Structure formats: structure tokens, C-alpha cells
mmCIF file of N, CA and C in Angstrom:
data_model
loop_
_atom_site.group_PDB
_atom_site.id
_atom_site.type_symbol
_atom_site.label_atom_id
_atom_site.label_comp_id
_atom_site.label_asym_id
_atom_site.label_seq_id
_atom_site.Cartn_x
_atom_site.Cartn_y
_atom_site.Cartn_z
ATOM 1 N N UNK A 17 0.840 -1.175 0.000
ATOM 2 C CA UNK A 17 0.000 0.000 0.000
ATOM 3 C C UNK A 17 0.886 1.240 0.000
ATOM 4 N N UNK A 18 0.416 2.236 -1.003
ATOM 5 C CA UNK A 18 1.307 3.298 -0.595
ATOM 6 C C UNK A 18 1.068 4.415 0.399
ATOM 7 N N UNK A 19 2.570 4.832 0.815
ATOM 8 C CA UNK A 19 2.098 5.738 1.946
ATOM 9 C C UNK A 19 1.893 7.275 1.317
ATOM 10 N N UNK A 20 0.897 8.090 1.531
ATOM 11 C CA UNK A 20 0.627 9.361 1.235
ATOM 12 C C UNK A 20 1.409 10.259 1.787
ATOM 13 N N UNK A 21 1.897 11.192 0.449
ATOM 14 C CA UNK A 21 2.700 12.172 1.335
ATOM 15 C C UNK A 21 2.459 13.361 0.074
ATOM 16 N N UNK A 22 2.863 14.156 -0.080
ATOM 17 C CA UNK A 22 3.122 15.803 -0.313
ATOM 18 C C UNK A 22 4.287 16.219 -0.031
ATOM 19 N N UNK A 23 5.600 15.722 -0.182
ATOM 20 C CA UNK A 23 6.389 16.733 0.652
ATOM 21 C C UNK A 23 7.268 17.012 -0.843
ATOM 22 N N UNK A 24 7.829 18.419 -0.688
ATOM 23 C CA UNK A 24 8.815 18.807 -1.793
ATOM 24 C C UNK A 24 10.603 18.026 -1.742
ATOM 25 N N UNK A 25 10.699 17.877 -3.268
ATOM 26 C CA UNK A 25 12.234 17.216 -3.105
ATOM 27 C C UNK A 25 12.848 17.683 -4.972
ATOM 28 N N UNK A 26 14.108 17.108 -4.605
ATOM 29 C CA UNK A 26 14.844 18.077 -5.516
ATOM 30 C C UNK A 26 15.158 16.625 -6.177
ATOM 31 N N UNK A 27 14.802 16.904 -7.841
ATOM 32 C CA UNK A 27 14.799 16.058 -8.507
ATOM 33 C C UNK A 27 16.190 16.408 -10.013
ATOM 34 N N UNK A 28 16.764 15.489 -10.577
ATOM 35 C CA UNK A 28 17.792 15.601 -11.546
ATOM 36 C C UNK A 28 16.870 14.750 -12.428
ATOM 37 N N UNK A 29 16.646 15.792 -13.703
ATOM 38 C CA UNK A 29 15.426 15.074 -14.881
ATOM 39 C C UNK A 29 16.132 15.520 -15.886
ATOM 40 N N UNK A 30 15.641 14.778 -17.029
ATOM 41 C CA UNK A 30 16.034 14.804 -18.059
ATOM 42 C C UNK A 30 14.449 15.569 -18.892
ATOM 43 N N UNK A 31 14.618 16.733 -19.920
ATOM 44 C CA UNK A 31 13.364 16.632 -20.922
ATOM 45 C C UNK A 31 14.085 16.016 -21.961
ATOM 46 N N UNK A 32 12.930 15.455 -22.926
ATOM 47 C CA UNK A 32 13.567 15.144 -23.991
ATOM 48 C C UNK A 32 12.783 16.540 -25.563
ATOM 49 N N UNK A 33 13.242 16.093 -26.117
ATOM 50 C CA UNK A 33 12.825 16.801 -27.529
ATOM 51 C C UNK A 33 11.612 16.600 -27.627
ATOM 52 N N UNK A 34 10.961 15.371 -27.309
ATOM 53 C CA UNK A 34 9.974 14.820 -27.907
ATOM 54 C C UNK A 34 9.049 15.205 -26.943
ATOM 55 N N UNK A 35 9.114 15.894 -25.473
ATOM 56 C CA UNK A 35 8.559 16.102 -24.475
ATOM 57 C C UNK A 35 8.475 14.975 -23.486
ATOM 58 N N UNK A 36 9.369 14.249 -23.635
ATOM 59 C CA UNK A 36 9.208 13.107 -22.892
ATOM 60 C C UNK A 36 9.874 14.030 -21.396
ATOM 61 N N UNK A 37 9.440 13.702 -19.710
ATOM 62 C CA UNK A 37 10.171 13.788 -19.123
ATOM 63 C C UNK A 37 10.775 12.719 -18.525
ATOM 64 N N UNK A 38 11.875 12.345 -17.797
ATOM 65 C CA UNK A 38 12.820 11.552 -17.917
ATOM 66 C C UNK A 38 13.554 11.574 -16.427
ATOM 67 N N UNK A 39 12.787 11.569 -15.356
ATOM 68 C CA UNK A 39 13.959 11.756 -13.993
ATOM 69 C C UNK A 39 14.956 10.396 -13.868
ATOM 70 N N UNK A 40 15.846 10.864 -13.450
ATOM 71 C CA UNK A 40 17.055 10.160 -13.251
ATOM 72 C C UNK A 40 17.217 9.586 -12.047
ATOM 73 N N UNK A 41 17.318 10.800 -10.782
ATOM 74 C CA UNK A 41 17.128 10.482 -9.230
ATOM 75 C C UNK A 41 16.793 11.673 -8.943
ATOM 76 N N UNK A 42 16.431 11.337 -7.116
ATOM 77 C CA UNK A 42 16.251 12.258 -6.500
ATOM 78 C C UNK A 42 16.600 12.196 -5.185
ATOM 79 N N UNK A 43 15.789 13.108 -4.151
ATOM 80 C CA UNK A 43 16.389 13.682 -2.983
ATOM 81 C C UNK A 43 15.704 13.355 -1.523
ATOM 82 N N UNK A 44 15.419 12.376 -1.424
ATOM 83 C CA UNK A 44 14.742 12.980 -0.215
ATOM 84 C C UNK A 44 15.128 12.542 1.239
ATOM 85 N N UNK A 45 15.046 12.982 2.292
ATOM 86 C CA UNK A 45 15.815 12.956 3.590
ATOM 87 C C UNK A 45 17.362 12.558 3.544
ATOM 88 N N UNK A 46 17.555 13.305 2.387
ATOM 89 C CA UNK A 46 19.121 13.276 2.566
ATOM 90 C C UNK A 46 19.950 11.420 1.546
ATOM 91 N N UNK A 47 18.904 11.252 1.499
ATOM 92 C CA UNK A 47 19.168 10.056 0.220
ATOM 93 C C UNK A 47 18.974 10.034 -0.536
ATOM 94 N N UNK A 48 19.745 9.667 -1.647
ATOM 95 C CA UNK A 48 19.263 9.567 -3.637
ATOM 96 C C UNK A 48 19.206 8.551 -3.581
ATOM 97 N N UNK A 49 17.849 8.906 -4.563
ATOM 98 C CA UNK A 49 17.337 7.515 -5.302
ATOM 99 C C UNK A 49 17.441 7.257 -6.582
ATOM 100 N N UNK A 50 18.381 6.070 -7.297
ATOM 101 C CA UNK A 50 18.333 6.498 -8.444
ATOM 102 C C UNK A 50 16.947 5.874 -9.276
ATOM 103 N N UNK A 51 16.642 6.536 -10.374
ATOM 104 C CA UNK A 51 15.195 5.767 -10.877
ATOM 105 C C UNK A 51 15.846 5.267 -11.992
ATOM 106 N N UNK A 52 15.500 3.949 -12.049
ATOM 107 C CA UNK A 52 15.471 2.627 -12.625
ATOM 108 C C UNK A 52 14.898 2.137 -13.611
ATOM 109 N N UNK A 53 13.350 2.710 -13.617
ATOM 110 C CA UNK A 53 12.393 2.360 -14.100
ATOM 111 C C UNK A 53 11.090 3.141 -14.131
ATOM 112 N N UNK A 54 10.777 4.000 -15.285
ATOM 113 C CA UNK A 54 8.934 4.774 -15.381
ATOM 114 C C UNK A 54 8.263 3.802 -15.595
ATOM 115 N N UNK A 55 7.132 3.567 -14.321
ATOM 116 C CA UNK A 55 6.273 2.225 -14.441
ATOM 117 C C UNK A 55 4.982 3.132 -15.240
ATOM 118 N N UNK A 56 5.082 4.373 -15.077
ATOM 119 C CA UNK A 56 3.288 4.646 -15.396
ATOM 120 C C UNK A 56 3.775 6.861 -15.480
ATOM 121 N N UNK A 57 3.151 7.157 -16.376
ATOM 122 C CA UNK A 57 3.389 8.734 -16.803
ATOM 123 C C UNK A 57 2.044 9.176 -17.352
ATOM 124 N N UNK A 58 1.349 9.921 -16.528
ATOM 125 C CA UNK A 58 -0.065 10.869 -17.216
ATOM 126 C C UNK A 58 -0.097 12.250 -16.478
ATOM 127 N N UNK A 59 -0.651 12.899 -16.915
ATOM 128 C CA UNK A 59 -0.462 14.404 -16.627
ATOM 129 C C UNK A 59 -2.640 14.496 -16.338
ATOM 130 N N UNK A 60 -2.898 15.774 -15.495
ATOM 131 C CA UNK A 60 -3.852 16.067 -15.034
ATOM 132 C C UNK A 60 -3.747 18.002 -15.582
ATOM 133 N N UNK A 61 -4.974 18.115 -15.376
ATOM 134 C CA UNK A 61 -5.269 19.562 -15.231
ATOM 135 C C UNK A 61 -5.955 20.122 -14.090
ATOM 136 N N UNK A 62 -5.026 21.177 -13.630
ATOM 137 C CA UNK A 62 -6.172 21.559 -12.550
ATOM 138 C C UNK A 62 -5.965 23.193 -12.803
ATOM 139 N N UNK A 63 -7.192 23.931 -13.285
ATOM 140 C CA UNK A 63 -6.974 24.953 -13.688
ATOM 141 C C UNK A 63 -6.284 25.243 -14.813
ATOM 142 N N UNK A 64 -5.643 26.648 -14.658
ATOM 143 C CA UNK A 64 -4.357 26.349 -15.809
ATOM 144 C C UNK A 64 -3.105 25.674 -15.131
ATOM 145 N N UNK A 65 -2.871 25.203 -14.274
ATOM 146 C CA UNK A 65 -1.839 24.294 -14.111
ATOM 147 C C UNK A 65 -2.055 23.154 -14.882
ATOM 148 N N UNK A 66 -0.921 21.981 -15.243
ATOM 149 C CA UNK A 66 -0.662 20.762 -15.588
ATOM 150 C C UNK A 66 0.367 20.107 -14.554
ATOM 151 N N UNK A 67 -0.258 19.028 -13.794
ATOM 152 C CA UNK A 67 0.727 18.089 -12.701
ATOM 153 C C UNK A 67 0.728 17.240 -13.208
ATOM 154 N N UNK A 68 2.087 17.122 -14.141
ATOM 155 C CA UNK A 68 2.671 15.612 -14.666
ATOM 156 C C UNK A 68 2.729 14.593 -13.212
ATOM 157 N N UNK A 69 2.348 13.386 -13.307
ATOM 158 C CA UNK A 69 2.637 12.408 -12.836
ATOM 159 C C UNK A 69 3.571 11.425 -13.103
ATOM 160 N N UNK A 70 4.510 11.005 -12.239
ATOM 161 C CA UNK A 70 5.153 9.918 -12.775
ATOM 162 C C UNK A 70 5.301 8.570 -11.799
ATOM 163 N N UNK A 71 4.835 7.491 -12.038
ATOM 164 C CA UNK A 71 5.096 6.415 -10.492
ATOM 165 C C UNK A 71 6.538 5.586 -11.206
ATOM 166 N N UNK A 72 7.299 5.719 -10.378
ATOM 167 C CA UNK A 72 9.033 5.274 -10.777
ATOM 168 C C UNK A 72 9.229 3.916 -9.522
ATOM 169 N N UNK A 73 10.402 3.524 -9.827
ATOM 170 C CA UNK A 73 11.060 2.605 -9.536
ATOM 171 C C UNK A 73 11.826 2.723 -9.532
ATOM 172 N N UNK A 74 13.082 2.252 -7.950
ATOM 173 C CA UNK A 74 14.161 2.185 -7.946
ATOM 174 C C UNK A 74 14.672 0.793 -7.914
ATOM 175 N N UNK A 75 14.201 -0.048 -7.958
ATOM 176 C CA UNK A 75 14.111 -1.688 -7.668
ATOM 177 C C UNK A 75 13.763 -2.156 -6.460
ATOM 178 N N UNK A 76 13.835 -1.741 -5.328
ATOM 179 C CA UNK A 76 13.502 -1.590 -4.409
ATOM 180 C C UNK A 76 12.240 -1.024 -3.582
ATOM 181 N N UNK A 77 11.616 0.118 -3.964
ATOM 182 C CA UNK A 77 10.172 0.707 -3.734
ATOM 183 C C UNK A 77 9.755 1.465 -5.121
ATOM 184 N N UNK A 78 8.647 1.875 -4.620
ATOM 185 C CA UNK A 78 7.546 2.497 -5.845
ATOM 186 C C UNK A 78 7.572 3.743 -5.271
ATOM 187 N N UNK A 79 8.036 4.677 -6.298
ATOM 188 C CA UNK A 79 7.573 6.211 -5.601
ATOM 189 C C UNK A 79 6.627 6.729 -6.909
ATOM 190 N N UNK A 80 5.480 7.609 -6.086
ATOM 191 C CA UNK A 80 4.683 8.553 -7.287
ATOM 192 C C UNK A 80 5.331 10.024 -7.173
ATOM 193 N N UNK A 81 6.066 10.865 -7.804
ATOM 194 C CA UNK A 81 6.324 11.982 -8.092
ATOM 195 C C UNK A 81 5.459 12.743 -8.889
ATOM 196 N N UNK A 82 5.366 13.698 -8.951
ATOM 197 C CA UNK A 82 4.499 14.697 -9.102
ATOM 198 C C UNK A 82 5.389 16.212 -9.832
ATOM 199 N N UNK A 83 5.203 17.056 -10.728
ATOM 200 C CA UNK A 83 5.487 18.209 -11.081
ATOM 201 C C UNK A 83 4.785 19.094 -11.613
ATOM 202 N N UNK A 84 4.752 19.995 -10.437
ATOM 203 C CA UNK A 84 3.457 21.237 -11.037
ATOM 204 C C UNK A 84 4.430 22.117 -11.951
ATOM 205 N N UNK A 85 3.793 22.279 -13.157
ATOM 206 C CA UNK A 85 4.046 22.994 -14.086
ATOM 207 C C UNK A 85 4.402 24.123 -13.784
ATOM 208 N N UNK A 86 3.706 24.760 -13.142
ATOM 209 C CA UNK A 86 3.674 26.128 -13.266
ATOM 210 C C UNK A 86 4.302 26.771 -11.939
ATOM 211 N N UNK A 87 4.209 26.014 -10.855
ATOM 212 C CA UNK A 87 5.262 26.548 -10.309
ATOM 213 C C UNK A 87 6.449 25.723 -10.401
ATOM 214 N N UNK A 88 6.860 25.047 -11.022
ATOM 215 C CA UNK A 88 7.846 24.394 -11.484
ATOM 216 C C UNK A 88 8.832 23.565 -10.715
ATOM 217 N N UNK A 89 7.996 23.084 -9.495
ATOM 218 C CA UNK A 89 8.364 22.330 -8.266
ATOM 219 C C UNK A 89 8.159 20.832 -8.581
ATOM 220 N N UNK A 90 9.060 19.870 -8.095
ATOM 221 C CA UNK A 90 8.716 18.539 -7.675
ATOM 222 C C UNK A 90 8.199 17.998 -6.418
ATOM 223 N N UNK A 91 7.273 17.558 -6.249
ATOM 224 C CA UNK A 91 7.098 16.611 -5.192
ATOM 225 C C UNK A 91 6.774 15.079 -4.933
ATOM 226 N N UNK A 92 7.034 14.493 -3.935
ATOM 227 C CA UNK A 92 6.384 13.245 -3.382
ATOM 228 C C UNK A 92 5.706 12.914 -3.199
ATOM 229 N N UNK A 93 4.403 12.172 -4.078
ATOM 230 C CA UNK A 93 3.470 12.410 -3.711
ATOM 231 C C UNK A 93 3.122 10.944 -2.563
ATOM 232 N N UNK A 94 3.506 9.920 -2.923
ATOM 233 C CA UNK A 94 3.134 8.584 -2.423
ATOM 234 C C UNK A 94 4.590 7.813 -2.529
ATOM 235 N N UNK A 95 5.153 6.877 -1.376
ATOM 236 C CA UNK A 95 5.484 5.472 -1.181
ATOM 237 C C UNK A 95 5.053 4.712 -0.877
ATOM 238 N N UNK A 96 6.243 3.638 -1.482
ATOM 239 C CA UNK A 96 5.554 2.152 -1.277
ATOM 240 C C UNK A 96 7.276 1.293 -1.462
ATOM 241 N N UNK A 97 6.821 0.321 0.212
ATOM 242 C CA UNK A 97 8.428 -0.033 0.349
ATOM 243 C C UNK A 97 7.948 -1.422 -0.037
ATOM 244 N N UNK A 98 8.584 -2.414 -0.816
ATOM 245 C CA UNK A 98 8.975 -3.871 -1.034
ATOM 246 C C UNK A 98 9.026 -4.144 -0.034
#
């Protein structure tokens, strides 16, 4: 089950040409994670914002990340430990 969270973290992504986004790793409590694997990528609207979604894999747990467009922040949205 995943655990719910919201909290902000500092992510190293890749865009591509094609608009693909592409995170690599990230940050949180002082540990990188590297991502392994995009299990699942859809984007929402809320307003004029767009919050890309992404649920990743490090081989080890499932994280859902999150990026609001427009203020151009990453966050955490959900874990899930193996």
C-alpha cells in the first residue's frame, strides 16, 4: 500500500525533444534515489496548471512523483516499500 505524502524534493530530470520527461534520481531525507524504471506517466489539469505524474522505480520501492508545471516544483506524492 502506498504511503501518502506531499512533501517537496529536488529532482535531476532529463526533458527530452519529444517532451518526454525523464527523472534520473532524486532527494529525499538526505538520500538519492536512483530511478530505474517509469512504471506509469499521465499528466492532469487543474486549472491552468498541468501536474505531470510519474510512479518510478528504484528496484527496491515504488515512488509517485508529481510536477506542477507552473510553479515548477517537484514533489512526493506517495510510497511504497517492497
Amino acid at each position: 500500500m502506498f504511503q501518502q505524502l506531499h512533501q517537496p524534493i529536488k529532482v535531476f530530470v532529463e526533458f527530452e525533444p519529444k517532451g518526454l520527461i525523464k527523472p534520473r534520481y532524486f532527494y529525499l531525507n538526505g538520500y538519492c534515489y536512483h530511478i530505474n524504471k517509469i512504471e506509469l506517466f499521465y499528466k492532469k489539469r487543474e486549472g491552468e496548471n498541468v501536474i505531470y505524474y510519474l510512479e518510478v522505480t528504484d528496484n527496491a520501492n515504488y515512488f509517485k512523483l508529481a510536477f506542477d508545471s507552473l510553479n515548477l516544483k517537484w514533489y512526493l506524492e506517495a510510497l511504497q516499500n517492497e
